């Protein structure tokens, strides 16, 4: 039996491994993977580079004037087989992952016109289905009709530890306390913003992966996919 082509939405808190999980599933089942957080990060990088931040205060009016100048695309890196983020034609994949962008991104992601622009782009990317997208509002706003919705969580301490390991492996110098603070602060802003706040969709499956290995998590996700795509007998 050939599988039903579906949309898979993976939402959850900062640094809980959504993208690792989403990427691996997409690779296994031959779906497109879209990291919606990378798009918010690219807009945040644009704001930083254009001097639109004074401390944590974003000049929203200036951003509104520039919003149509911001072009975000994903290009597949033929060597790694992974999509990389481009901002106005420049590869920013590395720049958007550092702490400077992590510190500012949630302020940018709280702005209504930024969300409207990125949500429209994300919806266009999913029109043909066969897509795994991760973020904060994918199951609630971007694809409310997604056939499979996952809401991922883990304790803030576990999430901070994982993010520190990931950043240090990339050669970035970060402290555990700084990352833990950032993870908590982003969660707070993401959950309390007025526009499309982070929340679990009523029909999303909740997974706390604090004590799961990557293999256990991937296995669980594959089971959910097989069930919803009609590959397993009900
Ligand atoms: O990878 P991590 O969970 O740390 O974050 P991310 O997915 O790269 O997202 C970075 C930030 O973008 C989040 O903290 C949110 O403020 C924002 N975001 C959002 O508002 N909506 C999305 N669909 C995805 C990300």
Coordinates of N, CA and C and ligand atoms in Angstrom, one line a residue:
X1 N 0.8 -1.2 0.0 CA 0.0 0.0 0.0 C 0.9 1.2 0.0
X2 N 0.5 2.2 -0.9 CA 1.4 3.4 -0.9 C 0.9 4.4 0.2
X3 N 1.9 5.0 0.9 CA 1.5 5.9 2.0 C 0.8 7.1 1.6
X4 N -0.1 7.6 2.5 CA -0.8 8.8 2.2 C 0.2 10.0 2.5
X5 N 0.3 11.0 1.6 CA 1.2 12.1 1.7 C 0.6 13.1 2.7
X6 N 1.3 13.4 3.8 CA 0.7 14.2 4.8 C 1.6 15.4 5.2
X7 N 1.1 16.3 6.1 CA 1.9 17.4 6.7 C 2.1 17.0 8.1
X8 N 3.4 17.2 8.5 CA 3.8 16.9 9.9 C 4.3 18.1 10.6
X9 N 3.6 18.5 11.7 CA 3.9 19.7 12.4 C 4.5 19.4 13.7
X10 N 5.8 19.9 14.0 CA 6.4 19.6 15.2 C 6.7 20.9 16.0
X11 N 6.0 21.1 17.1 CA 6.2 22.4 17.8 C 6.7 22.0 19.2
X12 N 7.2 23.1 19.9 CA 7.6 22.9 21.3 C 8.6 24.0 21.7
X13 N 9.1 23.7 22.9 CA 9.9 24.7 23.6 C 11.3 24.9 23.0
X14 N 12.0 25.9 23.4 CA 13.4 26.2 22.8 C 14.3 25.0 23.1
X15 N 15.1 24.7 22.1 CA 16.2 23.7 22.3 C 15.7 22.3 22.8
X16 N 14.6 21.9 22.4 CA 14.2 20.5 22.9 C 14.5 19.5 21.9
X17 N 15.1 19.8 20.8 CA 15.5 18.8 19.8 C 14.5 18.7 18.7
X18 N 13.6 19.6 18.5 CA 12.6 19.5 17.4 C 13.3 19.4 16.1
X19 N 14.3 20.2 15.8 CA 14.9 20.1 14.4 C 15.6 18.8 14.2
X20 N 16.3 18.3 15.2 CA 17.0 17.0 15.0 C 16.0 15.9 14.7
X21 N 14.9 15.9 15.4 CA 13.8 15.0 15.2 C 13.2 15.1 13.9
X22 N 12.9 16.3 13.5 CA 12.2 16.6 12.3 C 13.0 16.3 11.1
X23 N 14.3 16.7 11.1 CA 15.2 16.4 10.0 C 15.4 14.9 9.8
X24 N 15.6 14.2 10.8 CA 15.8 12.7 10.7 C 14.5 12.0 10.1
X25 N 13.4 12.4 10.6 CA 12.2 11.8 10.0 C 12.0 12.2 8.5
X26 N 12.3 13.4 8.2 CA 12.1 13.9 6.8 C 13.1 13.1 5.9
X27 N 14.3 12.9 6.4 CA 15.3 12.1 5.6 C 14.8 10.7 5.4
X28 N 14.3 10.1 6.5 CA 13.9 8.7 6.4 C 12.7 8.5 5.4
X29 N 11.8 9.4 5.4 CA 10.5 9.2 4.7 C 10.5 10.0 3.4
X30 N 11.6 10.7 3.1 CA 11.8 11.4 1.8 C 10.9 12.6 1.7
X31 N 10.6 13.3 2.9 CA 9.8 14.5 2.9 C 10.8 15.7 2.9
X32 N 10.2 16.9 2.5 CA 10.9 18.2 2.7 C 10.9 18.6 4.1
X33 N 12.1 19.1 4.6 CA 12.1 19.6 6.0 C 12.3 21.1 6.0
X34 N 11.4 21.8 6.7 CA 11.6 23.2 6.8 C 11.7 23.6 8.3
X35 N 12.7 24.4 8.6 CA 13.0 24.9 9.9 C 12.5 26.3 10.0
X36 N 11.2 26.4 10.5 CA 10.6 27.8 10.5 C 11.4 28.7 11.4
X37 N 12.0 28.2 12.5 CA 12.8 29.0 13.4 C 13.9 29.7 12.7
X38 N 14.5 29.0 11.7 CA 15.6 29.6 10.9 C 15.2 30.9 10.2
X39 N 13.9 30.9 9.8 CA 13.4 32.1 9.1 C 13.3 33.3 10.1
X40 N 12.8 33.0 11.3 CA 12.7 34.1 12.3 C 14.1 34.5 12.7
X41 N 15.0 33.5 12.8 CA 16.4 33.9 13.1 C 17.0 34.8 12.0
X42 N 16.7 34.5 10.8 CA 17.3 35.3 9.7 C 16.8 36.7 9.7
X43 N 15.5 36.9 10.1 CA 14.9 38.3 10.2 C 15.6 39.0 11.4
X44 N 15.9 38.2 12.5 CA 16.6 38.8 13.6 C 18.0 39.2 13.3
X45 N 18.7 38.4 12.5 CA 20.0 38.8 12.0 C 20.0 40.0 11.2
X46 N 19.0 40.1 10.3 CA 18.8 41.3 9.5 C 18.7 42.6 10.4
X47 N 17.8 42.5 11.4 CA 17.6 43.6 12.3 C 18.9 44.0 13.1
X48 N 19.6 43.0 13.5 CA 20.9 43.3 14.2 C 21.9 44.0 13.3
X49 N 22.0 43.5 12.1 CA 23.0 44.0 11.1 C 22.6 45.4 10.6
X50 N 21.3 45.7 10.6 CA 20.8 47.0 10.2 C 20.7 48.0 11.3
X51 N 21.1 47.6 12.5 CA 21.2 48.5 13.7 C 19.8 48.8 14.2
X52 N 18.8 47.9 14.0 CA 17.4 48.1 14.5 C 17.2 47.8 15.9
X53 N 18.2 47.3 16.6 CA 18.1 47.0 18.1 C 18.9 48.0 18.9
X54 N 18.2 48.5 19.9 CA 19.0 49.2 21.0 C 18.8 48.5 22.2
X55 N 19.8 47.7 22.6 CA 19.6 46.7 23.7 C 18.6 45.7 23.2
X56 N 17.5 45.5 24.0 CA 16.5 44.6 23.6 C 15.3 45.3 22.9
X57 N 15.5 46.6 22.7 CA 14.4 47.3 22.1 C 14.5 47.3 20.6
X58 N 13.5 46.8 19.9 CA 13.5 46.7 18.5 C 12.8 47.9 17.9
X59 N 13.3 48.6 16.9 CA 12.7 49.7 16.2 C 11.7 49.1 15.2
X60 N 10.5 48.8 15.7 CA 9.5 48.1 14.9 C 9.1 48.9 13.6
X61 N 9.0 50.2 13.8 CA 8.6 51.0 12.6 C 9.6 51.0 11.5
X62 N 10.9 51.0 11.9 CA 12.0 50.9 10.9 C 11.9 49.5 10.2
X63 N 11.6 48.5 11.0 CA 11.5 47.1 10.5 C 10.4 47.0 9.5
X64 N 9.3 47.7 9.8 CA 8.1 47.7 8.9 C 8.5 48.3 7.6
X65 N 9.3 49.4 7.6 CA 9.7 50.0 6.3 C 10.6 49.1 5.5
X66 N 11.3 48.2 6.2 CA 12.3 47.3 5.5 C 11.7 45.9 5.2
X67 N 10.6 45.6 5.7 CA 10.1 44.2 5.7 C 10.1 43.6 4.3
X68 N 9.8 44.4 3.3 CA 9.7 43.9 1.9 C 11.1 43.7 1.3
X69 N 12.2 44.2 2.0 CA 13.5 44.0 1.4 C 14.1 42.7 1.9
X70 N 13.4 42.0 2.8 CA 14.0 40.8 3.4 C 13.5 39.6 2.6
X71 N 14.5 38.9 2.1 CA 14.2 37.7 1.3 C 14.9 36.5 1.9
X72 N 14.1 35.5 2.3 CA 14.7 34.3 2.9 C 14.4 33.1 2.1
X73 N 15.4 32.3 1.8 CA 15.3 31.1 1.1 C 16.1 30.0 1.7
X74 N 15.8 28.7 1.3 CA 16.6 27.6 1.7 C 17.2 27.0 0.5
X75 N 18.5 26.7 0.6 CA 19.2 26.0 -0.5 C 19.9 24.8 0.0
X76 N 19.7 23.7 -0.7 CA 20.3 22.4 -0.3 C 21.8 22.4 -0.5
X77 N 22.5 22.1 0.6 CA 24.0 22.0 0.4 C 24.2 20.6 -0.1
X78 N 24.8 20.5 -1.3 CA 25.0 19.2 -2.0 C 25.9 18.2 -1.2
X79 N 26.8 18.8 -0.4 CA 27.8 18.0 0.4 C 27.1 17.3 1.6
X80 N 26.3 18.1 2.3 CA 25.8 17.6 3.5 C 24.3 17.0 3.3
X81 N 23.7 17.4 2.2 CA 22.4 17.0 1.9 C 21.4 17.8 2.7
X82 N 21.8 18.8 3.4 CA 21.0 19.6 4.4 C 20.6 21.0 3.8
X83 N 19.4 21.4 4.1 CA 19.1 22.8 3.6 C 19.8 23.9 4.4
X84 N 20.3 24.9 3.8 CA 20.9 26.0 4.5 C 20.1 27.3 4.2
X85 N 20.2 28.2 5.2 CA 19.3 29.4 5.2 C 20.1 30.6 4.5
X86 N 19.4 31.2 3.6 CA 20.0 32.3 2.9 C 19.1 33.6 3.1
X87 N 19.8 34.7 3.5 CA 19.2 36.0 3.7 C 19.7 36.9 2.6
X88 N 18.7 37.4 1.8 CA 19.1 38.2 0.6 C 20.3 37.7 -0.2
X89 N 20.2 36.4 -0.4 CA 21.2 35.7 -1.3 C 22.5 35.3 -0.6
X90 N 22.6 35.6 0.7 CA 23.9 35.3 1.4 C 23.6 34.1 2.4
X91 N 24.5 33.2 2.4 CA 24.4 32.0 3.3 C 24.6 32.5 4.7
X92 N 23.6 32.4 5.6 CA 23.7 32.9 7.0 C 23.5 31.7 7.9
X93 N 23.6 30.5 7.4 CA 23.3 29.3 8.3 C 24.1 29.3 9.6
X94 N 25.3 29.7 9.5 CA 26.2 29.7 10.7 C 25.8 30.9 11.6
X95 N 25.7 32.1 11.0 CA 25.5 33.3 11.8 C 24.2 33.3 12.6
X96 N 23.1 32.6 12.0 CA 21.8 32.7 12.7 C 21.8 31.7 14.0
X97 N 22.8 30.8 14.1 CA 22.7 29.9 15.2 C 23.4 30.3 16.5
X98 N 24.1 31.5 16.4 CA 24.9 31.9 17.6 C 24.0 32.6 18.6
X99 N 24.6 32.9 19.8 CA 23.9 33.5 20.9 C 23.4 34.9 20.6
X100 N 24.1 35.6 19.7 CA 23.7 37.0 19.5 C 22.3 37.0 18.9
X101 N 22.1 36.1 17.9 CA 20.7 36.0 17.3 C 19.7 35.4 18.3
X102 N 20.1 34.3 19.0 CA 19.2 33.7 20.0 C 18.7 34.7 21.0
X103 N 19.6 35.7 21.4 CA 19.2 36.7 22.4 C 18.1 37.6 21.9
X104 N 18.0 37.8 20.6 CA 17.1 38.8 20.0 C 15.9 38.2 19.3
X105 N 16.0 37.0 18.9 CA 15.0 36.5 18.0 C 13.6 36.5 18.5
X106 N 13.4 36.3 19.8 CA 12.0 36.2 20.3 C 11.3 37.6 20.2
X107 N 12.1 38.7 20.3 CA 11.5 40.0 20.2 C 11.0 40.2 18.7
X108 N 11.8 39.7 17.8 CA 11.4 39.9 16.4 C 10.2 39.0 16.1
X109 N 10.2 37.8 16.7 CA 9.1 36.8 16.4 C 7.8 37.2 17.0
X110 N 7.8 38.2 17.9 CA 6.5 38.7 18.5 C 5.8 39.8 17.7
X111 N 6.5 40.2 16.6 CA 5.9 41.3 15.8 C 4.9 40.7 14.7
X112 N 3.7 41.2 14.8 CA 2.6 40.7 13.9 C 2.9 40.6 12.4
X113 N 3.5 41.7 11.9 CA 3.7 41.7 10.4 C 4.8 40.8 10.0
X114 N 5.8 40.6 10.9 CA 6.8 39.6 10.6 C 6.2 38.2 10.5
X115 N 5.4 37.9 11.5 CA 4.7 36.6 11.5 C 3.9 36.4 10.3
X116 N 3.1 37.4 9.9 CA 2.2 37.2 8.8 C 3.0 36.9 7.5
X117 N 4.2 37.6 7.4 CA 5.0 37.4 6.2 C 5.5 35.9 6.2
X118 N 6.1 35.5 7.3 CA 6.7 34.2 7.4 C 5.7 33.1 7.3
X119 N 4.6 33.3 8.0 CA 3.5 32.2 7.9 C 3.0 32.0 6.5
X120 N 2.9 33.1 5.7 CA 2.4 33.0 4.3 C 3.5 32.2 3.5
X121 N 4.7 32.5 3.8 CA 5.8 31.7 3.0 C 5.8 30.2 3.4
X122 N 5.6 30.0 4.7 CA 5.6 28.6 5.2 C 4.4 27.8 4.6
X123 N 3.2 28.5 4.6 CA 2.0 27.8 4.0 C 2.2 27.5 2.6
X124 N 2.9 28.4 1.8 CA 3.2 28.1 0.4 C 4.1 26.9 0.2
X125 N 5.0 26.8 1.2 CA 6.0 25.7 1.1 C 5.3 24.3 1.3
X126 N 4.2 24.3 2.0 CA 3.5 23.1 2.4 C 2.3 22.7 1.6
X127 N 2.1 23.5 0.5 CA 0.9 23.3 -0.3 C 0.8 21.9 -0.9
X128 N 1.9 21.4 -1.3 CA 1.9 20.1 -1.9 C 2.0 18.9 -0.9
X129 N 2.0 19.2 0.4 CA 2.2 18.3 1.5 C 3.5 17.6 1.4
X130 N 3.7 16.4 2.0 CA 5.0 15.8 2.0 C 6.1 16.6 2.7
X131 N 5.7 17.2 3.8 CA 6.6 18.2 4.5 C 6.6 18.0 6.0
X132 N 7.8 18.2 6.6 CA 7.9 18.2 8.0 C 8.4 19.6 8.4
X133 N 7.6 20.3 9.2 CA 8.0 21.6 9.6 C 8.0 21.7 11.1
X134 N 9.1 22.4 11.6 CA 9.1 22.5 13.1 C 9.1 24.0 13.5
X135 N 8.6 24.3 14.7 CA 8.6 25.7 15.1 C 7.8 25.8 16.4
X136 N 7.0 26.9 16.5 CA 6.2 27.2 17.7 C 4.7 27.2 17.4
X137 N 4.3 27.5 16.2 CA 2.9 27.7 15.9 C 2.5 26.9 14.6
X138 N 3.3 25.9 14.3 CA 3.0 25.1 13.1 C 1.7 24.4 13.2
X139 N 1.4 23.7 14.3 CA 0.2 23.0 14.4 C -1.0 23.8 14.8
X140 N -0.8 25.1 15.2 CA -1.9 25.9 15.6 C -2.3 26.9 14.6
X141 N -1.2 27.5 13.9 CA -1.5 28.6 12.9 C -1.1 28.2 11.5
X142 N 0.1 27.7 11.3 CA 0.6 27.5 9.9 C -0.2 26.4 9.2
X143 N -0.3 25.3 9.9 CA -1.0 24.1 9.3 C -2.0 23.5 10.4
X144 N -3.1 24.3 10.7 CA -4.0 23.8 11.7 C -4.6 22.4 11.3
X145 N -4.6 22.1 10.0 CA -5.2 20.8 9.5 C -4.1 19.8 9.3
X146 N -2.9 20.0 9.8 CA -1.8 19.0 9.6 C -2.3 17.6 10.2
X147 N -2.0 16.6 9.4 CA -2.5 15.2 9.8 C -1.8 14.7 11.0
X148 N -0.5 15.1 11.2 CA 0.2 14.6 12.4 C 0.9 15.8 13.1
X149 N 0.5 16.0 14.4 CA 1.0 17.1 15.1 C 1.7 16.6 16.4
X150 N 2.9 17.1 16.6 CA 3.7 16.7 17.8 C 4.0 17.9 18.6
X151 N 3.9 17.8 19.9 CA 4.3 18.9 20.8 C 5.4 18.4 21.7
X152 N 6.6 18.9 21.5 CA 7.8 18.3 22.2 C 8.2 19.2 23.4
X153 N 8.6 18.5 24.5 CA 9.1 19.3 25.6 C 10.1 18.5 26.3
X154 N 10.9 19.2 27.2 CA 11.8 18.6 28.1 C 12.1 19.6 29.1
X155 N 12.8 19.2 30.2 CA 13.0 20.2 31.3 C 14.0 21.3 30.8
X156 N 13.9 22.5 31.3 CA 14.8 23.6 30.8 C 16.3 23.2 31.0
X157 N 16.6 22.5 32.1 CA 18.0 22.1 32.4 C 18.5 21.2 31.3
X158 N 17.7 20.2 31.0 CA 18.1 19.2 30.0 C 18.3 19.9 28.6
X159 N 17.4 20.8 28.3 CA 17.4 21.6 27.0 C 18.7 22.4 27.0
X160 N 19.0 23.1 28.1 CA 20.2 24.0 28.1 C 21.4 23.2 27.9
X161 N 21.5 22.0 28.6 CA 22.7 21.2 28.5 C 22.9 20.7 27.0
X162 N 21.8 20.3 26.4 CA 21.9 19.9 25.0 C 22.4 21.0 24.1
X163 N 21.9 22.2 24.3 CA 22.2 23.3 23.4 C 23.7 23.7 23.7
X164 N 24.1 23.7 24.9 CA 25.5 24.0 25.2 C 26.4 23.0 24.5
X165 N 26.1 21.7 24.6 CA 27.0 20.7 23.9 C 27.0 21.0 22.4
X166 N 25.8 21.3 21.8 CA 25.7 21.6 20.4 C 26.6 22.8 20.0
X167 N 26.5 23.9 20.8 CA 27.2 25.1 20.4 C 28.7 24.9 20.6
X168 N 29.1 24.2 21.7 CA 30.5 24.0 21.9 C 31.1 23.1 20.8
X169 N 30.3 22.1 20.4 CA 30.8 21.2 19.3 C 31.1 22.0 18.0
X170 N 30.4 23.1 17.9 CA 30.6 24.0 16.7 C 31.7 25.0 17.0
X171 N 32.3 24.9 18.1 CA 33.4 25.8 18.4 C 33.0 27.1 19.1
X172 N 31.8 27.3 19.5 CA 31.3 28.5 20.1 C 31.5 28.5 21.6
X173 N 32.0 29.6 22.2 CA 32.2 29.6 23.6 C 30.9 30.1 24.3
X174 N 30.3 29.3 25.1 CA 29.1 29.7 25.8 C 29.1 29.1 27.2
X175 N 28.4 29.7 28.1 CA 28.3 29.2 29.4 C 27.0 28.5 29.6
X176 N 26.9 27.5 30.5 CA 25.6 26.8 30.7 C 24.6 27.8 31.3
X177 N 25.0 28.7 32.2 CA 24.1 29.6 32.8 C 23.5 30.6 31.8
X178 N 24.3 31.0 30.9 CA 23.9 32.0 29.8 C 22.8 31.3 28.9
X179 N 23.1 30.0 28.6 CA 22.2 29.3 27.7 C 20.9 29.0 28.4
X180 N 21.0 28.6 29.7 CA 19.8 28.3 30.4 C 18.9 29.5 30.6
X181 N 19.5 30.6 30.8 CA 18.8 31.9 30.9 C 18.1 32.2 29.6
X182 N 18.8 32.0 28.5 CA 18.3 32.3 27.1 C 17.1 31.4 26.8
X183 N 17.2 30.1 27.2 CA 16.1 29.1 26.9 C 14.9 29.5 27.7
X184 N 15.0 29.9 28.9 CA 13.9 30.3 29.8 C 13.3 31.6 29.3
X185 N 14.1 32.5 28.9 CA 13.6 33.8 28.5 C 12.9 33.7 27.2
X186 N 13.4 32.9 26.2 CA 12.7 32.7 25.0 C 11.3 32.0 25.2
X187 N 11.3 31.0 26.0 CA 10.0 30.4 26.3 C 9.0 31.4 26.9
X188 N 9.5 32.2 27.8 CA 8.6 33.2 28.4 C 8.0 34.1 27.3
X189 N 8.9 34.7 26.5 CA 8.4 35.6 25.5 C 7.5 34.9 24.5
X190 N 7.9 33.7 24.0 CA 7.2 32.9 23.0 C 5.8 32.5 23.5
X191 N 5.7 32.2 24.8 CA 4.4 31.8 25.4 C 3.5 33.0 25.7
X192 N 4.0 34.1 26.0 CA 3.2 35.2 26.4 C 2.9 36.3 25.3
X193 N 3.5 36.1 24.1 CA 3.3 37.1 23.1 C 1.8 37.1 22.7
X194 N 1.3 38.3 22.2 CA -0.1 38.3 21.8 C -0.4 37.6 20.5
X195 N 0.6 37.7 19.6 CA 0.3 37.1 18.2 C 0.8 35.6 18.2
X196 N 0.0 34.7 17.9 CA 0.3 33.3 17.7 C 1.3 32.8 18.8
X197 N 0.9 32.8 20.1 CA 1.9 32.4 21.1 C 2.1 30.9 21.0
X198 N 3.2 30.5 21.6 CA 3.6 29.0 21.7 C 2.5 28.3 22.5
X199 N 1.8 27.4 22.0 CA 1.0 26.5 22.8 C 0.7 25.2 22.0
X200 N 0.4 24.2 22.8 CA 0.1 22.9 22.2 C -1.3 23.0 21.5
X201 N -1.3 22.5 20.3 CA -2.7 22.4 19.7 C -3.4 21.3 20.4
X202 N -4.7 21.4 20.5 CA -5.5 20.4 21.2 C -5.3 19.0 20.7
X203 N -5.1 18.9 19.4 CA -5.0 17.6 18.8 C -3.5 17.1 18.6
X204 N -2.6 17.8 19.2 CA -1.2 17.4 19.1 C -0.8 16.4 20.1
X205 N 0.1 15.5 19.7 CA 0.6 14.4 20.7 C 1.7 15.0 21.5
X206 N 1.6 14.9 22.8 CA 2.7 15.5 23.7 C 3.8 14.4 23.9
X207 N 5.0 14.9 23.7 CA 6.2 14.0 24.0 C 7.2 14.8 24.8
X208 N 7.4 14.3 26.0 CA 8.5 14.8 26.9 C 9.7 13.9 26.6
X209 N 10.8 14.5 26.0 CA 11.9 13.6 25.7 C 13.1 13.8 26.6
X210 N 12.8 14.3 27.8 CA 13.9 14.5 28.8 C 14.8 13.3 29.0
X211 N 14.1 12.1 29.1 CA 14.9 10.9 29.4 C 14.9 9.9 28.2
X212 N 14.6 10.4 27.0 CA 14.6 9.5 25.9 C 15.9 9.6 25.1
X213 N 16.4 8.5 24.6 CA 17.6 8.5 23.7 C 17.1 9.0 22.3
X214 N 18.0 9.4 21.5 CA 17.6 9.8 20.1 C 16.9 8.7 19.4
X215 N 17.4 7.5 19.6 CA 16.9 6.3 18.9 C 15.4 6.0 19.4
X216 N 15.2 6.1 20.7 CA 13.9 5.9 21.2 C 12.9 6.9 20.7
X217 N 13.4 8.2 20.6 CA 12.5 9.2 20.1 C 12.2 9.1 18.7
X218 N 13.2 8.7 17.9 CA 13.0 8.5 16.4 C 12.0 7.4 16.2
X219 N 12.2 6.3 17.0 CA 11.3 5.1 16.8 C 9.9 5.5 17.1
X220 N 9.7 6.2 18.2 CA 8.3 6.7 18.6 C 7.7 7.5 17.4
X221 N 8.5 8.4 16.9 CA 8.0 9.3 15.8 C 7.6 8.6 14.6
X222 N 8.5 7.6 14.2 CA 8.3 6.8 13.1 C 6.9 6.0 13.2
X223 N 6.7 5.5 14.4 CA 5.4 4.8 14.6 C 4.2 5.7 14.4
X224 N 4.3 6.9 14.9 CA 3.2 7.8 14.7 C 3.0 8.1 13.2
X225 N 4.1 8.3 12.5 CA 4.0 8.6 11.1 C 3.4 7.4 10.4
X226 N 3.8 6.2 10.7 CA 3.3 5.0 10.0 C 1.8 4.9 10.2
X227 N 1.4 5.1 11.4 CA 0.0 5.0 11.8 C -0.8 6.0 11.0
X228 N -0.4 7.3 11.0 CA -1.2 8.3 10.3 C -1.2 8.2 8.8
X229 N 0.0 7.8 8.3 CA 0.1 7.7 6.8 C -0.6 6.4 6.3
X230 N -1.1 5.6 7.2 CA -1.8 4.4 6.8 C -0.9 3.3 6.4
X231 N 0.3 3.2 6.9 CA 1.2 2.1 6.6 C 1.1 1.0 7.6
X232 N 0.4 1.2 8.7 CA 0.3 0.1 9.7 C -1.2 -0.2 9.8
X233 N -1.6 -1.5 10.0 CA -3.0 -1.8 10.2 C -3.4 -1.1 11.5
X234 N -4.6 -0.6 11.5 CA -5.1 0.2 12.7 C -5.5 -0.8 13.8
Ligands
LIG1 O1 16.1 25.6 17.9 P1 15.4 26.4 18.9 O2 14.2 25.6 19.5 O3 16.3 26.9 20.0 O4 14.7 27.7 18.3 P2 14.3 27.9 16.8 O5 13.3 26.9 16.4 O6 15.5 28.2 16.0 O7 13.4 29.3 16.9 C1 14.0 30.5 17.3 C2 12.9 31.5 17.8 O8 12.1 31.8 16.7 C3 12.0 31.0 18.9 O9 12.4 31.2 20.2 C4 10.7 31.8 18.6 O10 10.8 33.1 19.2 C5 10.7 32.0 17.1 N1 9.8 31.1 16.4 C6 8.5 31.4 16.3 O11 8.1 32.4 16.9 N2 7.7 30.7 15.5 C7 8.1 29.6 14.9 N3 7.3 28.9 14.1 C8 9.5 29.2 15.0 C9 10.3 30.0 15.7

